[in-house]
mmCIF file of C-alpha atoms and ligand atoms in Angstrom:
data_model
loop_
_atom_site.group_PDB
_atom_site.id
_atom_site.type_symbol
_atom_site.label_atom_id
_atom_site.label_comp_id
_atom_site.label_asym_id
_atom_site.label_seq_id
_atom_site.Cartn_x
_atom_site.Cartn_y
_atom_site.Cartn_z
ATOM 1 C CA MET A 252 111.500 -178.668 -107.265
ATOM 2 C CA PHE A 253 110.871 -177.197 -110.677
ATOM 3 C CA GLU A 254 111.631 -173.684 -109.469
ATOM 4 C CA ALA A 255 115.245 -174.749 -109.029
ATOM 5 C CA LEU A 256 115.640 -175.308 -112.758
ATOM 6 C CA LYS A 257 117.702 -172.830 -114.711
ATOM 7 C CA THR A 258 117.061 -171.701 -118.233
ATOM 8 C CA GLN A 259 119.455 -173.604 -120.477
ATOM 9 C CA PRO A 260 121.356 -171.871 -123.266
ATOM 10 C CA ALA A 261 119.567 -172.134 -126.601
ATOM 11 C CA ASP A 262 121.278 -174.240 -129.265
ATOM 12 C CA LYS A 263 122.389 -171.686 -131.812
ATOM 13 C CA ILE A 264 121.736 -173.966 -134.778
ATOM 14 C CA LEU A 265 118.290 -175.075 -133.690
ATOM 15 C CA SER A 266 117.114 -171.592 -132.694
ATOM 16 C CA LEU A 267 117.811 -170.481 -136.257
ATOM 17 C CA MET A 268 115.151 -172.933 -137.472
ATOM 18 C CA THR A 269 112.497 -171.062 -135.477
ATOM 19 C CA ALA A 270 113.748 -167.634 -136.499
ATOM 20 C CA PHE A 271 113.641 -168.659 -140.154
ATOM 21 C CA ARG A 272 110.140 -170.078 -139.865
ATOM 22 C CA ASP A 273 108.883 -166.863 -138.289
ATOM 23 C CA ASP A 274 110.364 -164.590 -140.980
ATOM 24 C CA PRO A 275 107.492 -163.550 -143.308
ATOM 25 C CA ARG A 276 109.754 -162.663 -146.275
ATOM 26 C CA GLU A 277 109.070 -164.870 -149.287
ATOM 27 C CA ASP A 278 112.590 -164.776 -150.685
ATOM 28 C CA LYS A 279 114.297 -165.710 -147.379
ATOM 29 C CA VAL A 280 117.089 -168.262 -147.700
ATOM 30 C CA ASP A 281 117.673 -170.967 -145.080
ATOM 31 C CA LEU A 282 121.357 -171.866 -144.827
ATOM 32 C CA GLY A 283 121.121 -172.869 -141.170
ATOM 33 C CA VAL A 284 120.553 -176.376 -139.868
ATOM 34 C CA GLY A 285 122.468 -179.204 -141.535
ATOM 35 C CA VAL A 286 119.610 -180.827 -143.401
ATOM 36 C CA TYR A 287 119.910 -181.597 -147.103
ATOM 37 C CA LYS A 288 117.512 -179.751 -149.388
ATOM 38 C CA ASN A 289 117.000 -180.176 -153.115
ATOM 39 C CA ALA A 290 116.653 -177.301 -155.582
ATOM 40 C CA GLU A 291 112.970 -176.968 -154.613
ATOM 41 C CA GLY A 292 113.909 -176.549 -150.964
ATOM 42 C CA GLN A 293 112.554 -179.975 -150.009
ATOM 43 C CA THR A 294 114.196 -182.699 -147.964
ATOM 44 C CA PRO A 295 112.950 -185.697 -149.917
ATOM 45 C CA ILE A 296 112.754 -189.270 -148.689
ATOM 46 C CA MET A 297 115.392 -191.077 -150.735
ATOM 47 C CA ARG A 298 113.901 -193.430 -153.337
ATOM 48 C CA ALA A 299 115.600 -196.552 -151.991
ATOM 49 C CA VAL A 300 114.542 -195.699 -148.438
ATOM 50 C CA LYS A 301 110.931 -195.264 -149.548
ATOM 51 C CA ALA A 302 111.046 -198.583 -151.416
ATOM 52 C CA ALA A 303 112.543 -200.320 -148.373
ATOM 53 C CA GLU A 304 109.829 -198.777 -146.230
ATOM 54 C CA GLN A 305 107.104 -200.160 -148.507
ATOM 55 C CA LYS A 306 108.681 -203.588 -148.444
ATOM 56 C CA LEU A 307 109.108 -203.456 -144.685
ATOM 57 C CA TRP A 308 105.454 -202.595 -144.228
ATOM 58 C CA GLN A 309 104.587 -205.770 -146.088
ATOM 59 C CA VAL A 310 107.040 -208.162 -144.478
ATOM 60 C CA GLU A 311 107.451 -206.900 -140.925
ATOM 61 C CA ASP A 312 105.343 -209.099 -138.687
ATOM 62 C CA THR A 313 106.350 -207.946 -135.224
ATOM 63 C CA LYS A 314 107.329 -204.822 -133.352
ATOM 64 C CA SER A 315 108.877 -206.784 -130.540
ATOM 65 C CA TYR A 316 112.298 -205.710 -129.245
ATOM 66 C CA THR A 317 115.496 -206.264 -131.184
ATOM 67 C CA GLY A 318 118.767 -206.867 -129.300
ATOM 68 C CA LEU A 319 119.808 -204.389 -126.653
ATOM 69 C CA ALA A 320 122.610 -203.180 -128.918
ATOM 70 C CA GLY A 321 120.280 -203.197 -131.935
ATOM 71 C CA ASP A 322 120.209 -205.618 -134.828
ATOM 72 C CA ALA A 323 123.445 -207.442 -135.721
ATOM 73 C CA GLY A 324 122.622 -207.093 -139.427
ATOM 74 C CA TYR A 325 122.663 -203.304 -139.014
ATOM 75 C CA HIS A 326 126.041 -203.414 -137.260
ATOM 76 C CA ASP A 327 127.467 -205.538 -140.086
ATOM 77 C CA ALA A 328 126.063 -203.389 -142.873
ATOM 78 C CA LEU A 329 127.277 -200.102 -141.404
ATOM 79 C CA ARG A 330 130.610 -201.500 -140.292
ATOM 80 C CA SER A 331 131.337 -202.548 -143.880
ATOM 81 C CA LEU A 332 130.097 -199.243 -145.272
ATOM 82 C CA ILE A 333 132.363 -197.243 -142.983
ATOM 83 C CA LEU A 334 135.354 -199.499 -142.391
ATOM 84 C CA ASN A 335 135.129 -201.816 -145.399
ATOM 85 C CA ASP A 336 137.557 -204.701 -144.797
ATOM 86 C CA THR A 337 140.092 -202.778 -142.715
ATOM 87 C CA VAL A 338 139.100 -204.670 -139.568
ATOM 88 C CA SER A 339 137.466 -208.006 -138.941
ATOM 89 C CA LYS A 340 134.069 -208.336 -137.356
ATOM 90 C CA ASP A 341 135.496 -209.693 -134.112
ATOM 91 C CA GLN A 342 137.489 -206.495 -133.592
ATOM 92 C CA VAL A 343 134.394 -204.307 -133.452
ATOM 93 C CA ALA A 344 131.828 -203.915 -130.686
ATOM 94 C CA ALA A 345 128.775 -202.014 -131.901
ATOM 95 C CA ALA A 346 125.551 -200.547 -130.606
ATOM 96 C CA ALA A 347 122.725 -198.944 -132.513
ATOM 97 C CA THR A 348 121.918 -195.537 -131.069
ATOM 98 C CA PRO A 349 119.285 -192.835 -131.549
ATOM 99 C CA GLY A 350 121.107 -190.931 -134.294
ATOM 100 C CA GLY A 351 124.721 -189.845 -134.444
ATOM 101 C CA THR A 352 124.229 -187.694 -131.357
ATOM 102 C CA GLY A 353 123.214 -190.821 -129.435
ATOM 103 C CA ALA A 354 126.421 -192.514 -130.589
ATOM 104 C CA ILE A 355 128.512 -189.554 -129.465
ATOM 105 C CA ARG A 356 126.800 -189.500 -126.102
ATOM 106 C CA GLN A 357 127.290 -193.251 -125.590
ATOM 107 C CA GLY A 358 130.918 -193.038 -126.736
ATOM 108 C CA LEU A 359 131.577 -190.258 -124.253
ATOM 109 C CA GLU A 360 129.918 -192.221 -121.472
ATOM 110 C CA LEU A 361 132.120 -195.203 -122.297
ATOM 111 C CA ILE A 362 135.195 -192.951 -122.092
ATOM 112 C CA ARG A 363 134.007 -191.571 -118.768
ATOM 113 C CA MET A 364 133.599 -195.105 -117.399
ATOM 114 C CA ALA A 365 136.933 -196.376 -118.688
ATOM 115 C CA ALA A 366 139.106 -193.281 -118.289
ATOM 116 C CA PRO A 367 137.444 -190.627 -116.120
ATOM 117 C CA LYS A 368 140.579 -188.488 -116.116
ATOM 118 C CA ALA A 369 141.035 -188.491 -119.881
ATOM 119 C CA THR A 370 140.687 -185.098 -121.527
ATOM 120 C CA VAL A 371 138.587 -185.025 -124.677
ATOM 121 C CA TRP A 372 140.244 -182.824 -127.292
ATOM 122 C CA LEU A 373 137.965 -180.993 -129.690
ATOM 123 C CA SER A 374 138.786 -179.168 -132.895
ATOM 124 C CA ALA A 375 138.407 -175.397 -132.692
ATOM 125 C CA PRO A 376 135.800 -174.917 -133.956
ATOM 126 C CA THR A 377 133.590 -177.995 -133.811
ATOM 127 C CA TRP A 378 129.898 -178.886 -133.857
ATOM 128 C CA PRO A 379 128.570 -176.943 -130.821
ATOM 129 C CA ASN A 380 126.814 -180.001 -129.428
ATOM 130 C CA HIS A 381 130.182 -181.729 -128.861
ATOM 131 C CA PRO A 382 131.353 -179.379 -126.077
ATOM 132 C CA SER A 383 127.785 -179.035 -124.851
ATOM 133 C CA ILE A 384 127.422 -182.769 -124.148
ATOM 134 C CA ILE A 385 130.942 -183.086 -122.738
ATOM 135 C CA LYS A 386 130.313 -180.204 -120.375
ATOM 136 C CA TYR A 387 126.970 -181.712 -119.363
ATOM 137 C CA LEU A 388 128.748 -184.983 -118.565
ATOM 138 C CA GLY A 389 131.335 -183.093 -116.532
ATOM 139 C CA MET A 390 134.276 -184.460 -118.490
ATOM 140 C CA PRO A 391 137.624 -182.690 -118.899
ATOM 141 C CA MET A 392 137.941 -181.130 -122.334
ATOM 142 C CA ALA A 393 140.415 -179.048 -124.312
ATOM 143 C CA GLU A 394 140.666 -177.606 -127.809
ATOM 144 C CA TYR A 395 143.177 -178.045 -130.570
ATOM 145 C CA ARG A 396 143.622 -175.510 -133.362
ATOM 146 C CA TYR A 397 142.035 -176.700 -136.573
ATOM 147 C CA PHE A 398 140.812 -173.909 -138.818
ATOM 148 C CA ASP A 399 143.079 -171.282 -140.310
ATOM 149 C CA ALA A 400 140.886 -168.171 -140.457
ATOM 150 C CA GLU A 401 143.196 -166.607 -143.044
ATOM 151 C CA THR A 402 143.322 -169.417 -145.635
ATOM 152 C CA ARG A 403 140.030 -171.048 -144.545
ATOM 153 C CA GLY A 404 141.941 -174.327 -144.698
ATOM 154 C CA VAL A 405 143.193 -176.657 -141.961
ATOM 155 C CA ASP A 406 145.827 -175.273 -139.599
ATOM 156 C CA PHE A 407 147.657 -178.580 -139.566
ATOM 157 C CA GLY A 408 150.759 -177.277 -137.825
ATOM 158 C CA GLY A 409 148.629 -175.696 -135.096
ATOM 159 C CA MET A 410 146.648 -178.905 -134.705
ATOM 160 C CA LEU A 411 149.706 -181.072 -134.086
ATOM 161 C CA THR A 412 151.364 -178.459 -131.878
ATOM 162 C CA ASP A 413 148.302 -178.313 -129.628
ATOM 163 C CA LEU A 414 147.814 -182.074 -129.546
ATOM 164 C CA ASP A 415 151.451 -182.415 -128.577
ATOM 165 C CA THR A 416 150.445 -181.163 -125.135
ATOM 166 C CA ALA A 417 147.880 -183.954 -124.670
ATOM 167 C CA LYS A 418 148.738 -186.685 -122.190
ATOM 168 C CA PRO A 419 148.788 -190.397 -123.012
ATOM 169 C CA GLY A 420 145.282 -191.828 -122.827
ATOM 170 C CA ASP A 421 143.563 -188.580 -123.806
ATOM 171 C CA VAL A 422 140.889 -188.792 -126.473
ATOM 172 C CA VAL A 423 140.950 -186.802 -129.713
ATOM 173 C CA LEU A 424 137.601 -186.166 -131.329
ATOM 174 C CA LEU A 425 138.010 -185.977 -135.110
ATOM 175 C CA HIS A 426 135.446 -185.348 -137.828
ATOM 176 C CA GLY A 427 135.668 -188.357 -140.151
ATOM 177 C CA CYS A 428 134.972 -186.188 -143.201
ATOM 178 C CA CYS A 429 133.113 -183.013 -144.184
ATOM 179 C CA HIS A 430 134.164 -181.047 -141.110
ATOM 180 C CA ASN A 431 131.265 -179.325 -139.358
ATOM 181 C CA PRO A 432 131.222 -176.277 -139.259
ATOM 182 C CA THR A 433 134.188 -175.341 -141.449
ATOM 183 C CA GLY A 434 134.143 -177.594 -144.546
ATOM 184 C CA ALA A 435 137.956 -177.771 -144.314
ATOM 185 C CA ASN A 436 139.264 -181.335 -144.228
ATOM 186 C CA LEU A 437 142.443 -183.306 -143.702
ATOM 187 C CA THR A 438 144.066 -184.720 -146.823
ATOM 188 C CA ALA A 439 144.859 -188.431 -147.020
ATOM 189 C CA SER A 440 148.515 -187.795 -146.198
ATOM 190 C CA GLN A 441 147.533 -185.601 -143.244
ATOM 191 C CA TRP A 442 145.316 -188.417 -141.944
ATOM 192 C CA GLN A 443 148.331 -190.711 -142.163
ATOM 193 C CA GLU A 444 150.432 -188.211 -140.257
ATOM 194 C CA VAL A 445 147.707 -187.805 -137.626
ATOM 195 C CA ALA A 446 147.517 -191.588 -137.253
ATOM 196 C CA ASP A 447 151.283 -191.887 -136.678
ATOM 197 C CA PHE A 448 151.145 -188.977 -134.261
ATOM 198 C CA LEU A 449 148.238 -190.364 -132.225
ATOM 199 C CA LYS A 450 149.835 -193.772 -132.016
ATOM 200 C CA ALA A 451 153.207 -192.396 -130.944
ATOM 201 C CA LYS A 452 151.561 -190.183 -128.303
ATOM 202 C CA GLN A 453 149.162 -192.920 -127.158
ATOM 203 C CA LEU A 454 146.114 -190.796 -127.859
ATOM 204 C CA ILE A 455 142.793 -192.432 -128.636
ATOM 205 C CA PRO A 456 140.837 -191.307 -131.685
ATOM 206 C CA PHE A 457 137.091 -190.830 -131.456
ATOM 207 C CA VAL A 458 135.777 -190.258 -134.957
ATOM 208 C CA ASP A 459 132.442 -188.583 -135.576
ATOM 209 C CA ILE A 460 131.319 -189.453 -139.108
ATOM 210 C CA ALA A 461 127.968 -187.942 -140.023
ATOM 211 C CA TYR A 462 128.383 -186.989 -143.687
ATOM 212 C CA GLN A 463 129.960 -189.983 -145.421
ATOM 213 C CA GLY A 464 129.213 -189.674 -149.135
ATOM 214 C CA PHE A 465 128.685 -185.904 -149.045
ATOM 215 C CA GLY A 466 132.318 -184.949 -149.661
ATOM 216 C CA ASP A 467 134.529 -186.786 -152.159
ATOM 217 C CA GLY A 468 132.507 -190.016 -152.284
ATOM 218 C CA LEU A 469 131.681 -192.886 -149.932
ATOM 219 C CA ASP A 470 135.123 -194.499 -149.965
ATOM 220 C CA ALA A 471 137.219 -191.339 -150.074
ATOM 221 C CA ASP A 472 135.213 -189.898 -147.189
ATOM 222 C CA ALA A 473 135.985 -192.941 -145.058
ATOM 223 C CA PHE A 474 139.735 -192.821 -145.661
ATOM 224 C CA GLY A 475 140.477 -191.329 -142.225
ATOM 225 C CA PRO A 476 138.486 -193.744 -140.067
ATOM 226 C CA ARG A 477 139.646 -196.712 -142.170
ATOM 227 C CA HIS A 478 143.271 -195.759 -141.836
ATOM 228 C CA LEU A 479 142.900 -195.233 -138.096
ATOM 229 C CA ALA A 480 141.098 -198.552 -137.675
ATOM 230 C CA LYS A 481 144.036 -200.270 -139.382
ATOM 231 C CA THR A 482 146.749 -198.525 -137.435
ATOM 232 C CA GLN A 483 145.550 -197.658 -133.926
ATOM 233 C CA PRO A 484 145.397 -200.078 -131.006
ATOM 234 C CA GLU A 485 141.878 -198.878 -130.253
ATOM 235 C CA MET A 486 139.388 -196.238 -131.289
ATOM 236 C CA LEU A 487 135.753 -195.187 -131.134
ATOM 237 C CA ILE A 488 133.509 -194.261 -134.050
ATOM 238 C CA ALA A 489 130.153 -192.483 -133.864
ATOM 239 C CA ALA A 490 128.252 -192.749 -137.131
ATOM 240 C CA SER A 491 125.049 -191.135 -138.300
ATOM 241 C CA CYS A 492 122.699 -192.212 -141.099
ATOM 242 C CA SER A 493 120.630 -189.026 -140.849
ATOM 243 C CA LYS A 494 122.244 -187.324 -143.802
ATOM 244 C CA ASN A 495 123.470 -189.974 -146.211
ATOM 245 C CA PHE A 496 120.215 -191.931 -145.957
ATOM 246 C CA GLY A 497 118.051 -188.881 -145.271
ATOM 247 C CA VAL A 498 116.447 -190.587 -142.259
ATOM 248 C CA TYR A 499 116.881 -187.631 -139.898
ATOM 249 C CA ARG A 500 113.797 -188.105 -137.734
ATOM 250 C CA GLU A 501 114.165 -191.887 -137.516
ATOM 251 C CA ARG A 502 117.341 -191.453 -135.428
ATOM 252 C CA ALA A 503 119.658 -194.084 -136.875
ATOM 253 C CA GLY A 504 123.198 -194.008 -135.510
ATOM 254 C CA LEU A 505 125.884 -196.480 -134.515
ATOM 255 C CA LEU A 506 128.645 -196.492 -131.938
ATOM 256 C CA MET A 507 131.626 -198.733 -132.703
ATOM 257 C CA ALA A 508 134.478 -199.567 -130.355
ATOM 258 C CA VAL A 509 137.339 -200.917 -132.469
ATOM 259 C CA SER A 510 140.248 -202.831 -131.003
ATOM 260 C CA GLN A 511 143.238 -204.514 -132.664
ATOM 261 C CA ASP A 512 142.831 -207.222 -130.063
ATOM 262 C CA PRO A 513 139.651 -209.249 -130.650
ATOM 263 C CA ALA A 514 139.871 -210.538 -127.076
ATOM 264 C CA LYS A 515 138.737 -207.069 -125.946
ATOM 265 C CA THR A 516 135.564 -207.111 -128.023
ATOM 266 C CA PRO A 517 133.254 -209.103 -125.701
ATOM 267 C CA LEU A 518 133.884 -206.660 -122.835
ATOM 268 C CA ASN A 519 133.417 -203.692 -125.163
ATOM 269 C CA GLN A 520 130.224 -205.229 -126.535
ATOM 270 C CA GLY A 521 128.858 -205.822 -123.058
ATOM 271 C CA THR A 522 129.667 -202.237 -122.127
ATOM 272 C CA VAL A 523 127.939 -200.597 -125.086
ATOM 273 C CA ALA A 524 124.882 -202.803 -124.562
ATOM 274 C CA PHE A 525 124.864 -201.866 -120.850
ATOM 275 C CA LEU A 526 125.060 -198.178 -121.748
ATOM 276 C CA ASN A 527 122.079 -198.562 -124.069
ATOM 277 C CA ARG A 528 120.129 -200.212 -121.258
ATOM 278 C CA GLN A 529 120.948 -197.407 -118.825
ATOM 279 C CA ASN A 530 120.082 -194.600 -121.180
ATOM 280 C CA TYR A 531 117.086 -195.748 -123.212
ATOM 281 C CA SER A 532 117.023 -199.530 -123.172
ATOM 282 C CA PHE A 533 116.493 -200.741 -126.737
ATOM 283 C CA PRO A 534 117.563 -198.392 -129.533
ATOM 284 C CA PRO A 535 115.087 -197.310 -132.233
ATOM 285 C CA ASP A 536 114.908 -199.874 -135.016
ATOM 286 C CA HIS A 537 112.885 -198.494 -137.919
ATOM 287 C CA GLY A 538 115.553 -196.269 -139.492
ATOM 288 C CA ALA A 539 118.297 -198.785 -138.797
ATOM 289 C CA ARG A 540 116.276 -201.512 -140.483
ATOM 290 C CA LEU A 541 115.661 -199.382 -143.573
ATOM 291 C CA VAL A 542 119.381 -198.636 -143.815
ATOM 292 C CA THR A 543 120.187 -202.343 -143.508
ATOM 293 C CA MET A 544 117.664 -203.252 -146.205
ATOM 294 C CA VAL A 545 119.044 -200.641 -148.582
ATOM 295 C CA LEU A 546 122.636 -201.724 -148.033
ATOM 296 C CA ASN A 547 121.897 -205.447 -148.356
ATOM 297 C CA ASP A 548 119.684 -205.367 -151.434
ATOM 298 C CA GLU A 549 121.650 -205.001 -154.663
ATOM 299 C CA ALA A 550 119.053 -202.970 -156.543
ATOM 300 C CA LEU A 551 118.167 -200.705 -153.618
ATOM 301 C CA ARG A 552 121.820 -200.135 -152.843
ATOM 302 C CA ALA A 553 122.588 -199.217 -156.470
ATOM 303 C CA ASP A 554 119.705 -196.744 -156.537
ATOM 304 C CA TRP A 555 120.748 -195.252 -153.198
ATOM 305 C CA LEU A 556 124.314 -194.824 -154.469
ATOM 306 C CA THR A 557 123.041 -193.025 -157.578
ATOM 307 C CA GLU A 558 120.847 -190.678 -155.568
ATOM 308 C CA LEU A 559 123.567 -190.000 -153.009
ATOM 309 C CA GLU A 560 126.049 -189.278 -155.763
ATOM 310 C CA GLY A 561 123.561 -186.826 -157.281
ATOM 311 C CA ILE A 562 123.276 -185.052 -153.938
ATOM 312 C CA ARG A 563 127.047 -184.890 -153.586
ATOM 313 C CA THR A 564 127.743 -183.597 -157.080
ATOM 314 C CA GLY A 565 124.834 -181.153 -156.804
ATOM 315 C CA MET A 566 126.479 -179.608 -153.745
ATOM 316 C CA LEU A 567 129.813 -179.451 -155.562
ATOM 317 C CA THR A 568 128.154 -177.583 -158.418
ATOM 318 C CA LEU A 569 126.571 -175.135 -155.966
ATOM 319 C CA ARG A 570 129.959 -174.589 -154.357
ATOM 320 C CA GLN A 571 131.540 -173.815 -157.709
ATOM 321 C CA THR A 572 128.652 -171.553 -158.783
ATOM 322 C CA LEU A 573 128.892 -169.552 -155.561
ATOM 323 C CA ALA A 574 132.688 -169.277 -155.795
ATOM 324 C CA ASP A 575 132.346 -168.105 -159.424
ATOM 325 C CA ALA A 576 129.646 -165.558 -158.530
ATOM 326 C CA LEU A 577 131.910 -164.140 -155.820
ATOM 327 C CA ARG A 578 134.926 -164.121 -158.122
ATOM 328 C CA GLN A 579 132.925 -162.058 -160.581
ATOM 329 C CA ARG A 580 131.619 -159.632 -157.959
ATOM 330 C CA THR A 581 134.875 -159.141 -156.049
ATOM 331 C CA ASN A 582 137.265 -159.491 -158.946
ATOM 332 C CA SER A 583 139.381 -161.707 -156.721
ATOM 333 C CA ASP A 584 139.891 -165.347 -155.860
ATOM 334 C CA ARG A 585 139.472 -164.880 -152.126
ATOM 335 C CA PHE A 586 136.277 -166.928 -151.995
ATOM 336 C CA ASP A 587 137.658 -169.834 -154.020
ATOM 337 C CA PHE A 588 137.929 -171.784 -150.767
ATOM 338 C CA ILE A 589 134.171 -172.387 -151.017
ATOM 339 C CA ALA A 590 134.803 -174.635 -154.024
ATOM 340 C CA GLN A 591 137.667 -176.392 -152.214
ATOM 341 C CA HIS A 592 135.703 -177.143 -149.061
ATOM 342 C CA ARG A 593 133.782 -180.402 -148.878
ATOM 343 C CA GLY A 594 130.544 -181.559 -147.334
ATOM 344 C CA MET A 595 127.449 -179.669 -146.425
ATOM 345 C CA PHE A 596 129.114 -176.678 -144.801
ATOM 346 C CA SER A 597 131.567 -173.896 -145.347
ATOM 347 C CA ARG A 598 132.649 -171.337 -142.836
ATOM 348 C CA LEU A 599 132.613 -168.068 -144.672
ATOM 349 C CA GLY A 600 134.741 -166.090 -142.232
ATOM 350 C CA ALA A 601 132.179 -163.297 -141.719
ATOM 351 C CA THR A 602 131.786 -161.542 -138.367
ATOM 352 C CA GLU A 603 128.621 -161.982 -136.327
ATOM 353 C CA ALA A 604 127.617 -158.447 -137.274
ATOM 354 C CA GLN A 605 128.025 -159.258 -140.969
ATOM 355 C CA VAL A 606 125.952 -162.431 -140.549
ATOM 356 C CA GLU A 607 123.262 -160.352 -138.888
ATOM 357 C CA GLN A 608 123.415 -157.777 -141.651
ATOM 358 C CA MET A 609 122.914 -160.485 -144.303
ATOM 359 C CA ARG A 610 119.889 -161.728 -142.386
ATOM 360 C CA GLN A 611 118.360 -158.284 -142.098
ATOM 361 C CA SER A 612 119.060 -157.000 -145.577
ATOM 362 C CA HIS A 613 118.717 -160.173 -147.674
ATOM 363 C CA GLY A 614 116.798 -162.646 -145.464
ATOM 364 C CA ILE A 615 119.783 -164.999 -145.404
ATOM 365 C CA TYR A 616 119.968 -167.289 -142.397
ATOM 366 C CA MET A 617 123.321 -168.797 -141.547
ATOM 367 C CA VAL A 618 124.790 -169.780 -138.185
ATOM 368 C CA SER A 619 126.284 -166.799 -136.323
ATOM 369 C CA ASP A 620 129.821 -168.178 -136.773
ATOM 370 C CA SER A 621 129.148 -167.767 -140.548
ATOM 371 C CA ARG A 622 128.661 -171.468 -141.238
ATOM 372 C CA LEU A 623 126.455 -171.869 -144.277
ATOM 373 C CA ASN A 624 124.648 -174.975 -145.445
ATOM 374 C CA ILE A 625 125.528 -175.299 -149.133
ATOM 375 C CA ALA A 626 122.524 -177.579 -149.726
ATOM 376 C CA GLY A 627 120.213 -174.720 -148.720
ATOM 377 C CA LEU A 628 121.176 -172.902 -151.934
ATOM 378 C CA ASN A 629 119.800 -173.186 -155.449
ATOM 379 C CA ALA A 630 120.321 -171.383 -158.755
ATOM 380 C CA GLN A 631 118.050 -168.510 -157.637
ATOM 381 C CA SER A 632 119.543 -167.982 -154.208
ATOM 382 C CA VAL A 633 123.241 -168.172 -155.142
ATOM 383 C CA PRO A 634 123.260 -164.633 -156.651
ATOM 384 C CA ILE A 635 121.250 -163.309 -153.677
ATOM 385 C CA LEU A 636 123.832 -164.744 -151.288
ATOM 386 C CA ALA A 637 126.752 -163.481 -153.373
ATOM 387 C CA ASP A 638 125.229 -159.973 -153.379
ATOM 388 C CA ALA A 639 124.649 -160.137 -149.626
ATOM 389 C CA ILE A 640 128.217 -161.253 -148.934
ATOM 390 C CA VAL A 641 129.596 -158.386 -150.972
ATOM 391 C CA ALA A 642 127.162 -155.842 -149.483
ATOM 392 C CA ALA A 643 128.108 -156.919 -145.950
ATOM 393 C CA GLY A 644 131.774 -156.360 -146.805
ATOM 394 C CA VAL A 645 132.895 -159.894 -145.934
HETATM 395 C C1 LMR B 131 123.890 -179.435 -137.874
HETATM 396 O O1 LMR B 131 125.066 -179.327 -137.512
HETATM 397 O O2 LMR B 131 123.239 -178.488 -138.318
HETATM 398 C C2 LMR B 131 123.231 -180.781 -137.825
HETATM 399 O O3 LMR B 131 124.112 -181.748 -137.351
HETATM 400 C C3 LMR B 131 121.948 -180.757 -137.109
HETATM 401 C C4 LMR B 131 122.106 -180.588 -135.635
HETATM 402 O O4 LMR B 131 121.536 -181.393 -134.911
HETATM 403 O O5 LMR B 131 122.753 -179.620 -135.187
#
């Protein structure tokens, strides 16, 4: 049997991790995988998470199963964090999942069950695992224009023109904030326009929100999903706590199915619980529980907010420092978009050959589509990167 297996394509983000590890150069710079790093290059456990973990160790008295859809307290805490009071609890079915990827997978499976003919529309470009999972599930998919390679901003006209060809009932996958891989995001008024458009065309939004708090702040970053939840008859949301709580390896995610009609929620809830049972039975609990404790404890929550805000503003400073360094070196404002982008990533607009050149000459590792992880930089590496960008002729 095993001989029938075929070698699967390597994930281009994850294979960079290995390449970086194997590079013996001491001054190499890792701008690959989307993991937050502080100025010392570490991915620290957030203070509030560590404190919650200590407390949990003392008070947790069983490792027995939680509910099939995870713990209701986790659903409530994350629903309020993401959607605030834009919907009521009885409008939302929720299931804890192993990370944001688990939520995306479960959301896609729900779509496949409910609407097997629906096409899933993806932004061009998007996180490579989106099309990879959709293809694996054998679902119809299509792309809508999103990134304007010239301005490095959103090609909003192109986006709506392409989505105009979608058929009623199709699903549109949107990045809730901090677009991965480009860093280019919809403005609040564009979100409103998208919402009107989707509703008029009877398209169903599926929002992937994995970086809330990394862009313009926790509330501003949730503007899109909140507005959609208020205005659309139904939608799906896949959320990740990996980044904003720094609990990457704990795999804490949440799938939400939101409906204006609360009468639909019991069926939706039963479906997401069923999907959990089919795929992995009970979802992991440890990370979800830590997140719930942090969000529900006033002091822990305040400390988490402070640390998260420090992470966010630190990345903004790095963006500005890099844009300034490139302004100085090129005597032009053509890299100012780096300071305008939001979130962990920016797409630089370099060719694959230029990316490769930067790796060879300066030990800089970014994804081959020239996505760079801003959090991988620090005061020492910004000038190295700026020099490499100029030397590669980007
Ligand atoms: C990324 O885009 O780098 C992160 O979401 C990590 C991953 O799993 O790809």
